[in-house]
Amino acid sequence: MGRPPKLRAIGPASYELPIGFKPGMRVPVRVYGTEKLVAEMDDQVYQQAANVATLPGIVRASFCMPDAHWGYGFPIGGVAAVDAETGVISPGGIGFDINCGMRLVRTKLRWPEVQPRLRKLVDALAARVPAGVGSRGFVRATPDEFREVLRGGARWAVRNGYGTRDDLAFTEAQGCFEGADPDCVSERAVERGRRQIGTLGSGNHYLEIQVVRPEGIFDAELAEAFGLGFPEQVVVMFHCGSRGFGHQVATDYLHEFLRAMPQKFGFPVIDRELACAPFASREGRDYYAAMCCAANMSFANRQVILHRIREVFSELFGRDPDALGIENVYDVSHNTAKLERVRLDGVERRLLVHRKGATRAFPPGHPELPPAYRATGQPVIIGGSMETGSYVLAGVASGEASFFSTAHGSGRRMSRTRARKLVRGRELQDRMSARGILVHAASQRGLAEEAGFAYKDVDEVAEATELAGLSRRVVHLLPVGNVKG
Amino acid sequence: MTSASAFEFVDRVTSDLCFVARGASVEDVFAASAEALLAATVEDPGTVTARVRRSLALEEPALDLLLLRFLNELIYWKDAEQLLLRPETLRVSQAGAARLEAQLAGERIDPSRHRLEGDVKAATAHGLRVGPGGGDGGWEAAVTLDV
């Protein structure tokens, strides 16, 4: 923990580190969080955010969300908007797990109906949605078919029977980033990813059954608009990304950028994980096209997982998915770079907004939102630890200050190595079971690493985003069953 | 390679796994790093036996980037072919560019025999270091794995 002396408060739950904190900074660092969260942030967050502030073309500030913690190149919870004409693109500003994101699915089921079958439900979901080392999905894609997935994203999945058109309407960018070009993706990345559609992964990825409690509703009107209106409602939340495919894309281009930075672009390498290329260069454009492919693989992955969830619920409760009301509330990424048109000092500019461990949070009235959410603002999904619960929030107009970006999770505060020294997986599983949370874990060691105490206080994170004017709380969701990757 | 190679996981980053590998030679450090990667993936690396083999030849401008590439190759085989591999023979040279030639041996993932742990997604350049260290003229490497 190392709050820099130069960090000064500039508003509610908002702080700033001035240009000059580190040589070469072009913009200040803006940190969002309560006193407690800011005090808990590791020193590397400030150092890394200051490195980000040196990137060519960055505008306004290098942002840290309230759940920020150390990452590769950028801190996780880092946001940087760069000018699309003069700025750079950095894989470290997107994350290795490109388009890692959250999907929230509502049902018409109430907890008393589900509770007696929870064990069966969790086991069936774990069987249908593979997780952990070497897991492969049920979709068998040849390399050429996989390239179609990369072009079409969740639209490919729906075309192939894994979902509905409504699922797409409630997915960011309708489940497909334009600009994907499979020719910019290596054969190795294709080989690595083509058998992973429909899999959860490991680490902090999970699929969770959650319940809406009456005391968890912060804004009844917005909750109802998101279809989360009745108490004891059962919902399913899951967190996963582009699996090994996205990692291979990021690794391939990181190496290419590191070679080109000193030789072709004349950029200094201050941190290898912060490698970058001008967005307008051949290297930058190719990476963007490959990143869009990985984003689309991830959208397809989450869409296929939703299809599997529908199958499991339908078989277990003996009704078809429509009768069970299994519908997509929203799917939103927290690891991307997106081209967005933004008014800056009265001039409209095209910016490439890097959000790494940060959620896009469009306000009411934004033209990119589906009509059902035009008046409410975009649903924001903040996944907490498996012990503490999660939040649904909504985008707000004042979020313009951070290019409509907010937090994505509770944020780690303890290393994996330390967490597993403090608790064994089996012990944690028993403890959670005693508290009414049933866990199916692919690895006991992995389970211990994800213990609630390894994370920041998600209530504080959600509150901080509201205080800072980045998003507003709608519903708190309580976990009751968890499939842990 | 000699048997004088070892690794330990250390408490350096919040999100992922870091290890320090040591050995009497640069080859030993590469082999110990591969063993650390296996230990992050399966509970008991001793359960991974030599049933299939793959050859590997790599070249990078620097020794640390060569180690990074080597580990990422092993991760690639794990995802693309479900193979858990370790080097059976390994030679590193540093005349100009850093080069590696290795014979890898291992087997397909078998959940009935391999108790699986973390699905390592990449070896990263964060805090990456390979060089003399650990005393007695030995070699040392520090690596962060993204899990």
XYZ file of C-alpha atoms in Angstrom:
632
model
C 0.000 0.000 0.000
C 1.518 3.319 -0.948
C -0.762 6.281 -1.478
C 1.481 8.891 -3.151
C 1.784 12.226 -1.268
C 0.921 14.111 -4.483
C -2.498 12.436 -4.738
C -5.148 15.085 -4.002
C -8.917 14.934 -3.662
C -10.771 16.689 -6.511
C -14.360 15.688 -5.725
C -16.497 12.982 -4.161
C -14.570 9.676 -4.312
C -12.285 11.265 -6.906
C -8.540 11.956 -6.701
C -5.864 13.167 -9.052
C -2.124 12.722 -9.491
C -0.732 15.682 -11.436
C 1.401 15.637 -14.577
C 4.960 15.518 -13.299
C 4.388 12.678 -10.867
C 6.447 10.718 -13.372
C 8.545 12.029 -16.304
C 6.801 11.953 -19.661
C 3.214 12.096 -18.406
C 0.965 13.832 -20.942
C -2.184 13.853 -18.777
C -2.892 13.491 -15.051
C -3.914 10.242 -13.359
C -7.480 10.219 -12.027
C -8.299 7.699 -9.321
C -11.856 6.878 -8.227
C -12.554 5.329 -4.848
C -13.484 5.915 -1.248
C -10.746 6.838 1.264
C -10.580 3.195 2.266
C -10.264 1.838 -1.277
C -7.666 4.418 -2.259
C -5.639 3.629 0.863
C -5.787 -0.094 0.008
C -4.575 0.300 -3.589
C -1.135 -1.133 -4.148
C 1.639 1.272 -5.072
C 1.967 -0.354 -8.496
C -1.496 0.967 -9.466
C -0.208 4.557 -9.289
C 3.056 3.706 -11.057
C 1.301 1.822 -13.844
C -1.421 4.454 -14.294
C 1.335 7.083 -14.546
C 3.073 4.969 -17.230
C -0.231 4.846 -19.117
C -0.376 8.664 -18.902
C 2.772 8.779 -21.097
C 1.139 6.981 -24.044
C 1.099 9.021 -27.270
C -2.340 10.437 -28.074
C -3.880 9.924 -24.603
C -6.536 12.534 -23.769
C -8.018 13.940 -20.540
C -6.535 11.490 -18.004
C -5.304 8.003 -17.227
C -8.166 6.614 -15.121
C -8.245 4.078 -12.283
C -11.595 2.615 -11.284
C -12.404 1.942 -7.586
C -11.523 -1.761 -7.947
C -8.114 -1.023 -9.507
C -5.183 -3.257 -8.746
C -1.876 -4.248 -10.299
C -2.017 -5.610 -13.860
C 0.202 -6.196 -16.887
C 1.175 -2.803 -18.319
C -2.086 -1.060 -17.411
C -3.504 -1.569 -13.930
C -6.636 -3.716 -13.921
C -9.386 -1.133 -13.621
C -7.464 1.152 -15.989
C -9.081 3.310 -18.690
C -7.315 5.351 -21.365
C -8.846 7.112 -24.362
C -6.409 7.902 -27.166
C -6.904 9.901 -30.325
C -7.551 7.441 -33.170
C -5.452 9.462 -35.612
C -2.416 10.284 -33.473
C -2.585 7.787 -30.630
C -1.538 4.215 -29.941
C -3.174 0.878 -29.271
C -1.744 -1.249 -26.463
C -2.582 -4.921 -25.781
C -1.732 -4.199 -22.135
C -4.632 -1.720 -22.084
C -7.091 -4.412 -23.121
C -5.839 -7.416 -21.200
C -4.691 -10.831 -22.365
C -8.207 -12.210 -21.951
C -9.711 -10.036 -24.681
C -13.420 -9.306 -24.105
C -13.463 -10.993 -20.767
C -16.902 -9.974 -19.601
C -20.088 -10.622 -17.662
C -23.468 -11.906 -18.695
C -26.538 -11.779 -16.478
C -29.522 -14.013 -17.221
C -32.873 -13.689 -15.462
C -35.441 -16.417 -14.831
C -39.059 -16.407 -13.637
C -38.143 -18.929 -10.941
C -38.243 -18.069 -7.250
C -35.672 -19.323 -4.764
C -38.086 -21.651 -2.895
C -38.653 -23.527 -6.195
C -34.954 -23.834 -6.924
C -33.564 -24.499 -3.451
C -34.560 -28.211 -3.250
C -32.849 -28.886 -6.590
C -29.801 -26.675 -6.108
C -27.281 -29.536 -5.842
C -28.570 -31.127 -9.059
C -28.614 -27.762 -10.785
C -25.032 -26.873 -9.856
C -23.743 -30.337 -10.817
C -25.606 -30.270 -14.160
C -24.293 -26.796 -14.988
C -20.755 -27.890 -14.100
C -21.130 -30.891 -16.426
C -22.556 -28.847 -19.337
C -20.251 -25.845 -19.052
C -16.737 -27.315 -18.822
C -14.196 -25.472 -16.688
C -10.558 -25.817 -15.714
C -7.391 -27.124 -17.384
C -7.758 -28.626 -20.856
C -11.543 -28.213 -20.950
C -13.162 -28.418 -24.377
C -16.622 -27.329 -25.450
C -19.263 -29.339 -27.283
C -19.052 -27.128 -30.393
C -16.784 -28.835 -32.933
C -15.406 -26.131 -35.220
C -12.966 -26.760 -38.050
C -10.369 -23.977 -38.546
C -12.528 -22.484 -41.319
C -15.695 -22.685 -39.211
C -13.834 -21.086 -36.317
C -12.920 -18.174 -38.595
C -16.650 -17.704 -39.157
C -17.043 -17.506 -35.355
C -14.350 -14.807 -35.335
C -16.254 -12.787 -37.934
C -19.720 -13.223 -36.474
C -19.360 -13.489 -32.677
C -22.639 -14.156 -30.874
C -24.473 -13.675 -34.194
C -22.695 -16.833 -35.435
C -23.949 -18.657 -32.343
C -27.558 -17.544 -32.864
C -27.384 -18.420 -36.577
C -26.353 -21.912 -35.526
C -29.227 -22.378 -33.092
C -27.520 -21.384 -29.844
C -29.816 -18.559 -28.818
C -32.347 -15.992 -29.924
C -32.316 -12.640 -31.674
C -33.340 -11.056 -28.370
C -30.122 -12.389 -26.820
C -28.217 -10.320 -29.381
C -30.283 -7.188 -28.728
C -29.196 -7.355 -25.080
C -25.511 -7.901 -25.790
C -22.989 -5.080 -26.138
C -22.490 -4.272 -29.843
C -25.195 -6.907 -30.559
C -22.541 -9.524 -29.892
C -20.244 -8.646 -32.775
C -17.413 -6.135 -33.097
C -17.173 -4.786 -36.636
C -13.656 -4.819 -38.070
C -12.715 -8.414 -37.250
C -10.316 -9.904 -39.798
C -9.311 -13.550 -39.278
C -6.365 -13.045 -41.685
C -4.747 -11.016 -38.897
C -4.895 -13.999 -36.522
C -2.150 -16.654 -36.393
C -2.822 -20.321 -37.189
C -1.598 -21.102 -33.685
C -4.254 -18.874 -32.129
C -6.925 -20.642 -34.224
C -5.613 -24.070 -33.166
C -5.542 -22.996 -29.542
C -9.046 -21.576 -29.475
C -11.240 -23.582 -31.819
C -12.134 -26.286 -29.298
C -12.773 -23.867 -26.425
C -16.174 -22.417 -27.411
C -18.618 -23.028 -24.571
C -16.012 -23.327 -21.809
C -15.624 -21.247 -18.685
C -11.846 -21.314 -18.109
C -10.254 -21.041 -14.681
C -8.764 -18.382 -12.389
C -11.478 -15.902 -11.450
C -13.999 -17.182 -13.998
C -17.256 -18.601 -12.711
C -20.929 -19.287 -13.284
C -23.148 -18.390 -10.358
C -26.758 -18.878 -9.349
C -27.899 -15.812 -7.445
C -31.009 -14.547 -5.710
C -32.601 -11.085 -5.596
C -33.482 -10.296 -1.959
C -35.950 -7.488 -1.149
C -33.290 -5.703 0.914
C -30.917 -5.906 -2.080
C -33.038 -3.664 -4.307
C -31.581 -0.142 -4.419
C -33.759 1.239 -7.214
C -37.054 -0.599 -7.694
C -37.974 1.231 -10.886
C -34.710 0.472 -12.653
C -34.689 -3.086 -11.301
C -38.104 -3.667 -12.842
C -36.963 -2.185 -16.131
C -34.070 -4.696 -16.120
C -36.543 -7.532 -15.449
C -35.227 -7.972 -11.920
C -38.328 -6.781 -10.209
C -39.554 -9.506 -7.872
C -38.082 -10.680 -4.562
C -36.512 -14.164 -4.339
C -36.029 -14.115 -8.115
C -33.314 -16.519 -9.284
C -30.772 -15.236 -11.809
C -27.595 -16.652 -13.358
C -24.423 -14.600 -13.752
C -21.282 -15.758 -15.485
C -17.827 -14.375 -16.076
C -15.509 -15.604 -18.834
C -13.710 -14.479 -21.968
C -11.874 -15.522 -25.108
C -9.937 -18.297 -23.362
C -6.553 -19.349 -24.822
C -7.448 -17.774 -28.154
C -7.443 -14.211 -26.833
C -4.231 -14.882 -24.958
C -2.501 -16.156 -28.076
C -3.617 -13.067 -30.043
C -2.294 -10.763 -27.313
C 0.986 -12.683 -26.938
C 1.586 -12.752 -30.720
C 1.127 -8.994 -31.057
C 2.986 -8.099 -27.857
C 6.093 -9.726 -29.365
C 5.517 -7.988 -32.708
C 5.048 -4.573 -31.045
C 8.172 -5.048 -28.889
C 10.237 -5.613 -32.032
C 8.699 -2.633 -33.872
C 8.730 -0.104 -30.996
C 12.432 0.812 -31.007
C 13.163 -0.046 -34.657
C 10.156 1.296 -36.552
C 8.295 3.683 -34.259
C 11.165 5.065 -32.173
C 9.160 4.492 -28.950
C 10.986 3.826 -25.674
C 9.996 0.591 -23.897
C 9.277 1.633 -20.289
C 7.474 -1.608 -19.491
C 7.393 -4.530 -21.939
C 3.798 -5.268 -20.954
C 2.881 -1.723 -22.008
C 4.042 -2.381 -25.589
C 2.077 -0.333 -28.117
C 1.899 0.697 -31.767
C 0.368 3.723 -33.480
C -3.271 2.877 -34.145
C -2.843 4.184 -37.689
C 0.151 1.892 -38.402
C -0.089 -1.486 -40.150
C 0.811 -3.209 -36.850
C -1.799 -1.244 -34.909
C -4.561 -1.871 -37.432
C -3.742 -5.587 -37.637
C -3.846 -5.961 -33.870
C -7.176 -4.118 -33.714
C -8.627 -6.483 -36.364
C -7.298 -9.499 -34.433
C -8.581 -8.094 -31.140
C -12.064 -7.766 -32.694
C -11.807 -11.468 -33.659
C -11.026 -12.368 -30.046
C -13.865 -10.154 -28.814
C -16.206 -12.018 -31.148
C -14.938 -15.428 -30.002
C -15.734 -14.337 -26.462
C -19.258 -13.156 -27.343
C -19.843 -16.514 -29.081
C -18.477 -18.333 -26.030
C -20.874 -16.577 -23.641
C -23.787 -17.059 -26.058
C -23.141 -20.817 -26.291
C -22.891 -20.985 -22.485
C -26.311 -19.287 -22.242
C -27.651 -21.977 -24.586
C -26.279 -24.671 -22.248
C -27.847 -22.937 -19.232
C -31.227 -22.995 -20.987
C -30.819 -26.733 -21.685
C -29.971 -27.503 -18.055
C -32.830 -25.467 -16.538
C -35.290 -26.831 -19.073
C -34.371 -30.467 -18.324
C -34.337 -29.988 -14.564
C -37.560 -28.005 -14.231
C -39.444 -29.778 -17.047
C -40.465 -26.601 -18.860
C -39.141 -24.937 -21.972
C -36.790 -21.960 -21.559
C -39.492 -19.444 -22.584
C -41.845 -20.727 -19.896
C -39.012 -20.412 -17.380
C -38.395 -16.844 -18.571
C -34.674 -17.436 -19.201
C -33.684 -14.186 -20.849
C -30.503 -12.224 -21.297
C -30.507 -9.102 -19.084
C -27.238 -7.896 -20.582
C -23.789 -8.992 -21.700
C -21.010 -6.466 -21.276
C -17.272 -6.657 -21.774
C -14.667 -5.285 -19.395
C -11.502 -5.935 -21.511
C -11.598 -4.111 -24.848
C -10.544 -1.115 -26.891
C -13.412 0.493 -28.781
C -13.690 3.294 -31.275
C -16.113 5.847 -29.850
C -17.146 9.322 -30.988
C -16.720 11.779 -28.140
C -17.205 15.561 -27.839
C -14.032 16.963 -26.365
C -13.759 20.722 -25.740
C -16.629 21.289 -28.167
C -15.085 19.232 -30.962
C -16.242 15.744 -31.922
C -13.307 13.348 -31.992
C -12.840 9.646 -32.720
C -11.195 8.052 -29.715
C -9.969 4.530 -29.078
C -11.130 3.875 -25.523
C -9.080 1.170 -23.769
C -10.999 -0.397 -20.886
C -9.051 -3.042 -19.016
C -10.963 -4.430 -16.077
C -13.419 -1.566 -16.548
C -17.021 -1.662 -17.759
C -18.523 0.584 -20.398
C -21.530 2.318 -18.814
C -23.602 4.295 -21.329
C -26.115 6.790 -19.875
C -29.859 7.100 -20.514
C -30.536 8.265 -24.046
C -27.384 6.842 -25.590
C -28.138 5.811 -29.203
C -26.174 2.538 -28.936
C -28.441 1.157 -26.210
C -31.339 -1.179 -27.083
C -34.746 0.575 -26.963
C -35.665 -1.250 -23.718
C -32.738 0.437 -21.928
C -32.802 3.813 -23.706
C -34.544 5.441 -20.742
C -32.725 3.580 -17.968
C -29.106 3.668 -19.063
C -27.013 0.587 -19.709
C -27.018 -2.243 -17.173
C -23.560 -2.575 -15.610
C -22.600 -5.918 -14.083
C -20.070 -5.889 -11.248
C -19.102 -9.403 -10.213
C -18.080 -9.713 -6.591
C -16.199 -12.548 -4.954
C -18.028 -15.881 -4.736
C -18.700 -15.243 -1.041
C -19.949 -11.684 -1.066
C -22.364 -11.198 -3.946
C -22.535 -9.011 -7.035
C -24.195 -5.826 -8.258
C -26.218 -4.581 -11.167
C -25.828 -0.854 -11.703
C -26.860 1.559 -14.441
C -24.918 4.062 -16.528
C -25.418 7.771 -15.715
C -24.858 11.034 -17.601
C -22.050 12.170 -15.261
C -20.067 9.086 -16.332
C -18.946 11.197 -19.287
C -16.015 12.266 -17.073
C -14.467 8.777 -17.459
C -15.685 8.236 -21.041
C -18.617 6.308 -19.560
C -16.499 3.738 -17.756
C -16.997 2.207 -14.334
C -15.746 -0.650 -12.161
C -15.918 -4.326 -13.198
C -15.528 -6.364 -10.015
C -14.385 -6.161 -6.452
C -10.672 -6.236 -7.334
C -8.069 -8.466 -5.735
C -6.289 -7.264 -2.612
C -4.244 -10.383 -1.845
C -1.988 -12.624 -3.971
C -3.069 -16.124 -4.925
C -0.023 -17.605 -3.205
C -0.922 -15.863 0.064
C -4.646 -16.713 -0.154
C -3.964 -20.426 -0.417
C -1.614 -20.257 2.556
C -4.535 -18.931 4.615
C -7.262 -21.400 3.666
C -7.593 -24.823 2.037
C -10.125 -25.296 -0.749
C -12.079 -28.021 1.041
C -12.293 -25.951 4.237
C -13.579 -22.951 2.288
C -16.095 -25.114 0.439
C -17.473 -26.436 3.772
C -17.584 -22.954 5.254
C -19.504 -21.599 2.280
C -21.866 -24.567 2.308
C -22.670 -23.826 5.957
C -23.590 -20.286 4.879
C -25.873 -21.583 2.131
C -23.540 -21.247 -0.881
C -22.980 -24.484 -2.765
C -19.701 -24.617 -4.739
C -18.562 -26.964 -7.488
C -14.846 -26.343 -8.054
C -12.635 -27.626 -10.877
C -9.633 -27.267 -8.533
C -9.442 -27.035 -4.742
C -6.308 -24.920 -4.983
C -8.032 -22.573 -7.424
C -10.992 -22.346 -5.050
C -8.779 -21.288 -2.123
C -7.189 -18.595 -4.313
C -10.629 -17.065 -4.903
C -11.643 -16.813 -1.225
C -13.684 -13.724 -0.378
C -10.946 -12.279 1.848
C -8.618 -12.110 -1.203
C -10.889 -9.402 -2.660
C -11.811 -5.831 -1.809
C -15.195 -5.011 -0.338
C -17.593 -5.120 -3.318
C -20.187 -3.027 -1.434
C -17.606 -0.278 -1.054
C -16.631 -0.524 -4.741
C -20.244 -0.240 -5.927
C -20.894 2.652 -3.567
C -17.711 4.425 -4.733
C -18.839 4.310 -8.368
C -22.085 5.997 -7.303
C -20.350 8.629 -5.174
C -17.970 9.424 -8.035
C -20.870 9.702 -10.496
C -19.764 6.790 -12.706
C -22.832 4.559 -12.279
C -25.747 4.036 -9.860
C -26.654 0.934 -7.871
C -29.777 -0.978 -8.891
C -29.688 -4.437 -7.312
C -27.404 -6.464 -5.068
C -27.434 -10.186 -5.905
C -26.676 -12.912 -3.358
C -24.826 -16.079 -4.422
C -26.377 -19.463 -3.624
C -24.602 -21.788 -6.063
C -21.277 -21.456 -7.830
C -19.498 -23.336 -10.600
C -15.888 -22.316 -10.161
C -13.464 -22.487 -13.080
C 20.664 -30.850 -17.376
C 21.505 -31.851 -13.811
C 19.176 -32.592 -10.917
C 20.362 -29.423 -9.139
C 17.342 -27.412 -10.313
C 14.432 -26.169 -8.242
C 11.647 -23.621 -8.124
C 9.411 -21.938 -5.594
C 6.247 -19.889 -5.921
C 6.658 -16.427 -4.428
C 4.260 -13.770 -3.193
C 4.836 -10.869 -5.630
C 1.689 -9.977 -7.547
C -1.962 -9.842 -6.551
C -3.625 -11.442 -9.570
C -1.400 -14.212 -10.770
C 1.403 -16.647 -9.937
C 5.119 -15.825 -9.717
C 7.946 -18.315 -9.374
C 11.692 -18.208 -8.966
C 13.606 -21.060 -10.602
C 17.232 -21.912 -9.856
C 19.792 -24.245 -11.367
C 23.475 -24.908 -11.901
C 23.274 -23.959 -15.583
C 21.029 -21.943 -17.866
C 19.575 -25.240 -19.159
C 18.727 -26.258 -15.585
C 16.879 -22.988 -15.041
C 14.850 -23.490 -18.217
C 14.006 -27.049 -17.113
C 13.096 -25.899 -13.594
C 10.846 -23.211 -15.094
C 9.067 -25.844 -17.179
C 8.605 -27.911 -14.016
C 7.144 -24.873 -12.196
C 4.672 -24.430 -15.051
C 3.656 -28.099 -14.700
C 3.293 -27.663 -10.931
C 0.942 -24.710 -11.525
C -1.138 -26.942 -13.825
C -1.275 -30.301 -12.005
C -1.119 -31.078 -8.300
C 1.639 -33.652 -8.730
C 3.916 -33.144 -11.756
C 5.311 -36.613 -11.045
C 2.105 -38.093 -12.497
C 3.018 -36.740 -15.956
C 4.908 -39.497 -17.756
C 6.802 -39.559 -21.066
C 4.432 -41.065 -23.638
C 4.600 -38.599 -26.537
C 7.429 -36.453 -27.775
C 7.742 -33.142 -29.585
C 10.804 -31.281 -30.907
C 11.267 -27.574 -30.430
C 13.718 -25.028 -31.877
C 13.396 -21.333 -30.969
C 15.336 -18.122 -31.483
C 14.858 -14.764 -29.743
C 17.019 -11.628 -29.472
C 17.505 -12.026 -25.694
C 17.746 -14.882 -23.195
C 14.775 -13.758 -21.080
C 12.565 -13.510 -24.188
C 13.728 -17.028 -25.103
C 12.540 -18.353 -21.730
C 9.224 -16.529 -22.228
C 8.763 -18.051 -25.685
C 9.723 -21.527 -24.389
C 7.106 -21.429 -21.613
C 4.455 -20.029 -23.947
C 5.171 -22.919 -26.356
C 4.456 -25.394 -23.550
C 1.199 -23.531 -22.768
C 0.267 -23.648 -26.447
C 0.642 -27.477 -26.568
C -1.528 -27.730 -23.450
C -4.404 -25.819 -25.078
C -4.042 -26.930 -28.715
C -3.333 -30.638 -28.156
C -4.043 -31.129 -24.439
C -0.408 -32.123 -23.919
C 1.493 -31.715 -20.668
C 5.168 -31.551 -21.639
C 8.575 -31.097 -20.028
C 12.010 -31.028 -21.656
C 13.803 -34.358 -21.913
C 16.880 -32.797 -23.483
C 17.498 -29.084 -23.823
C 20.326 -26.963 -25.185
C 20.599 -23.172 -25.012
C 23.195 -21.131 -26.900
C 23.833 -17.417 -26.772
C 26.133 -16.661 -29.700
C 24.464 -13.494 -31.029
C 20.766 -14.392 -30.726
C 19.547 -16.697 -27.950
C 18.634 -20.142 -29.322
C 17.021 -23.201 -27.836
C 16.738 -26.763 -29.070
C 14.741 -29.224 -27.017
C 13.172 -32.618 -27.092
C 9.927 -32.466 -25.104
C 8.223 -35.465 -23.552
C 4.898 -35.877 -21.787
C 1.344 -37.051 -22.319
C -2.236 -35.993 -22.968
C -4.191 -34.617 -20.044
C -5.963 -37.477 -18.273
C -8.165 -36.191 -15.429
C -8.302 -39.721 -13.969
C -4.556 -39.581 -13.266
C -3.712 -35.869 -13.289
C -5.282 -33.777 -10.540
C -5.684 -30.536 -12.415
C -5.055 -27.142 -10.822
C -4.662 -23.773 -12.569
C -5.199 -23.285 -16.311
C -2.155 -21.124 -17.065
C -2.963 -18.826 -19.958
C 0.401 -17.147 -20.586
C 3.887 -16.588 -19.286
C 4.320 -12.812 -19.152
C 7.129 -10.289 -19.487
C 6.268 -8.708 -16.122
C 9.344 -8.802 -13.848
C 10.905 -11.361 -16.168
C 14.549 -12.068 -15.358
C 17.098 -14.744 -16.264
C 20.731 -14.520 -15.229
C 23.421 -15.574 -12.827
C 22.098 -15.792 -9.283
C 21.328 -17.985 -6.336
C 25.027 -18.305 -5.296
C 27.689 -20.898 -6.211
C 27.864 -19.632 -9.785
C 24.325 -20.814 -10.442
C 21.516 -19.377 -12.544
C 18.169 -17.942 -11.580
C 14.935 -16.934 -13.336
C 11.866 -15.008 -12.151
C 8.625 -15.507 -14.112
C 5.007 -14.385 -13.702
C 2.293 -16.696 -15.005
C -1.138 -15.363 -15.993
C -3.747 -17.766 -14.602
